Amino acid sequence: MTMPSTPYMQGDSEDSDDEQGHRPATGPAYSGGFSSSSDAIAEILEGLTEPQREAVLHDEGPMLVLAAAGSGKTRVITRRIARLVHLGVPPWAILAVTFTNKAAGEMRERVLSLLGHDPRLTRGLTVTTFHALCARLLRRYAERAGLKPDFTIYDSGDQASLCKKVIEGLQLATSTWPPRSALSVISNAKNDLMGVESFAASASDFYNKTIARIYAGYEKALRAANAVDFDDLLVITAKTLQRDAEVRQECQRRWRYLLIDEYQDTNHAQFVIASMIAGASSKQEQQEGTPAEAPPAFAGGFSSLSSSAARSPAGPSIFVVGDPDQAIYGWRGADVSNILEFEEHYPGARTVALGENFRSTAPILATADHLILHNKRRKHKPLFTSKAGGEPVEVVLCRDEHHEARLIADWLRGLHDEGEQHATRTMPSSPAKRRGAEQQSESVAWRDMAVFYRTNALSRVLEEALRDAAIPYVIARGTAFYDREEVRNTLSYLRVVANPADNISLERIVNTPTRGLGDAALSHLEAFASAEGEPMLEALHRASEVRDLSPRALKGAQNFVALINAWTAGGTFMGAQIGSSLADLVARVIDESGLRGMYKKQAETSKSDADAQRLDNLDELISSARQFETTYDPAADPALESSPDHQLLPPMLAMLRAYLESVSLVADADAVDPAQGAVTLMTLHAAKGLEFRAAAVVGLEEGLLPHSRSFESPAAMEEERRLLFVGITRAMRRLLLTNAAYRTLRGMAERTIPSRFIDELDPAHARISNQASVLSGLEGTRWVDGSEGNLDEGASRLGRPSRFGSRPGSSSPGGPQSGRGDWPSDIRTTDAARRLTSPGGTSDPSFVPEPSGDTPPFKVGQRVRHPQFGSGVVRSISAGVNARAVVDFAQVGRKTLVLEYARLTAER
Ligand code: ATP
Ligand code: MG
């Protein structure tokens, strides 16, 4: 398993040589530094449309680029950065912020290549995410922000454990007060910069009053553990910037050009951070209560970069790009009014619209456009391309999730093996015409294809189908590696080493492997720690003072403390035993903690692959530390910067903290690695900003997409529509949308209702095919509940017409209109149908699986006959239990048939 890249990017900070060497003269920003070559500028402007040029060439002052999907917003940001540098703006004065580490990495790469990878032009350039920026600022200004510099960043799992303890400590039942629900309310409050007191003051009912108590306890516990959660990274930074003029001024002096991508998804805290760094407009200053006049320059840190704190009379150079139609994080507190009201926040701001889409074909754009027109709260921006042609969007209704997954696998395989013009095998069209098209089309590489879904739970069945079809894939779940039990355990040891107050991590591993510190011993230790007002680790140190501790537990505590002391040289990190290698420290922790021994024994006993894999993952973690070590630059570590308190920070401890921070900030989208040569599976949320030649969106069903939590709120429903819009607009050339008539969720197979969004697609550009109840794909399948999976029933329950079944020219010979009388008499149930039976098992007794050997019964190119479809030619065939053949039939076009049920015979 490979790990996603971490957000520490080399050069992601100032560099002192550079500061001196390329410091511009005081005065106008463009006066000094590099000579600007007109050739280089011409190259930067090459291929841009007129409005794109206008945005790139914009000089000083605020600018808003409000433009549709795929119109070049991100491209404009990268070109603008390159242009600024060529004009003489020092790279360290530029701060570009995006939403994922991956996007930041790509943006950086694009800028580096525009600047010819010349380190003089790029050193000190900051391209980062909001969270990584904040983590960096908080390390640097920890004390001023009210934190200790060795703080730990808690992820959602840690947060849930901590919140659970708080809820239990308040004598509340976690069944009535689920920690994750409480955390969601707390998170929203934090992102609105609402602290414990103001939340408590505004709480009027029992529910909110109780949440206020949980919030207070949770905050107290976080600070006691010297930890921050993800929201805190933003919130504490925003508040520090608002409150502390020196910190604010330092940031403003350092970063004179701020560029933000995907601005539509900023929340209030991010908005404040951006405006504080940009130099708030007068309106903002009035609102936030910050002084308009800057105090004298702060002597240390960034202020040495430039004595020119004077801002342009044109206003702060904040340059934001975004598309309100792609605002998909409202549920997490993002506020689209940040972009809609940009001109109010920054009077005099210039606005540019970009217009033309350069990513997708006309049918894909028309589909996206038609869908988003159903949102009422929006200003319409046309989506158009000057390119002609393009395949229609394919929409296929499948029987169940297994059918859907196999259909997707076939589609991907077809694009890969036969090229872009490959039509869905289930689509009717003349085989001759299609063959002609196939000859012209180029194969689509696996890495250029993606499958999107609304929730992660949908990925499992897809994975199975892709594995069966031997299609390489990666799941963009960046945190997955670091979430594995063995990896988390190791990281928990490391976190205790880095932050002795981290009780949550300590409790996770203090008795893993077992060392006599069971629940009873822990509660004695906890009681002692809480009475003394000390962290748990201190209680372990003083275990001999803890009453009622068994001799075994006492021994266990002493052993544990001895381990930690050995790794930290008694907490100093200065001893000879602490080498300079982070990887060596990680290896020591794995070995000496007993984790490796424990997992080894487990693997030997169980002989399972999964357990053997755990040992590999431990080694992979050591490699990740080694990799980090090679890219880590102490000069770029904010914790080692000028603040006198940090001067003494042992280098090993600084590196360990930076490593743990980088691991905490990994996000799902970071795992997308086009170099991997694999199809990407990811959530729609993680897909934003990306593009793929071919993309499929699965699960277009009521309750899934739109998600059930949006049913009650028109605003949330519009956000769901935007989410599908984002998915659709990722596709460059081919797009497939699917749903399933039956889906097993939480262990129950349920009849689904097709998504209302399907009815909102443009029929002129979509080819819709109902495969749920037709004799294609899974030949001879019948549902055990007697239904044929006709979706009209579901649709009519919603009181709206459905295209399925009523669409003329339906691809199926049976069609959804066909009654049961159309089914062949020797019908059999499929695996899927059997899964639909009750747990007691009432599956069709006539089902007798036919033996299927490893050798396919037909050859590619062979002529075959199907009782209903007539004569055809086998195009491809697979072996095994679920062997399937792709057959081009003269009358009905291409079909994928499950051989076991298809009743194909060789034609002579
Ligand atoms: P999104 O809204 O999805 O974030 P975006 O507006 O940021 O999209 P980009 O990703 O910058 O759009 O560009 C979309 C695609 O169009 C990219 O492949 C980009 O290289 C290409 N592109 C942008 N502008 C031009 C242009 N002037 N000429 C040719 N291709 C372009
Ligand atoms: Mg973009």
GROMACS .gro file of C-alpha atoms and ligand atoms in nm, residues 73-74 261-262 359 689, ligand 2:
model
    7
   73LYS     CA    1  -0.992   2.936  -1.301
   74THR     CA    2  -0.713   2.722  -1.160
  261ASP     CA    3  -0.889   2.872  -0.540
  262GLU     CA    4  -1.239   2.727  -0.480
  359ARG     CA    5  -1.264   2.062  -2.028
  689GLY     CA    6  -1.120   2.059  -0.903
  910MG      MG    7  -1.028   2.464  -1.059
   0.00000   0.00000   0.00000
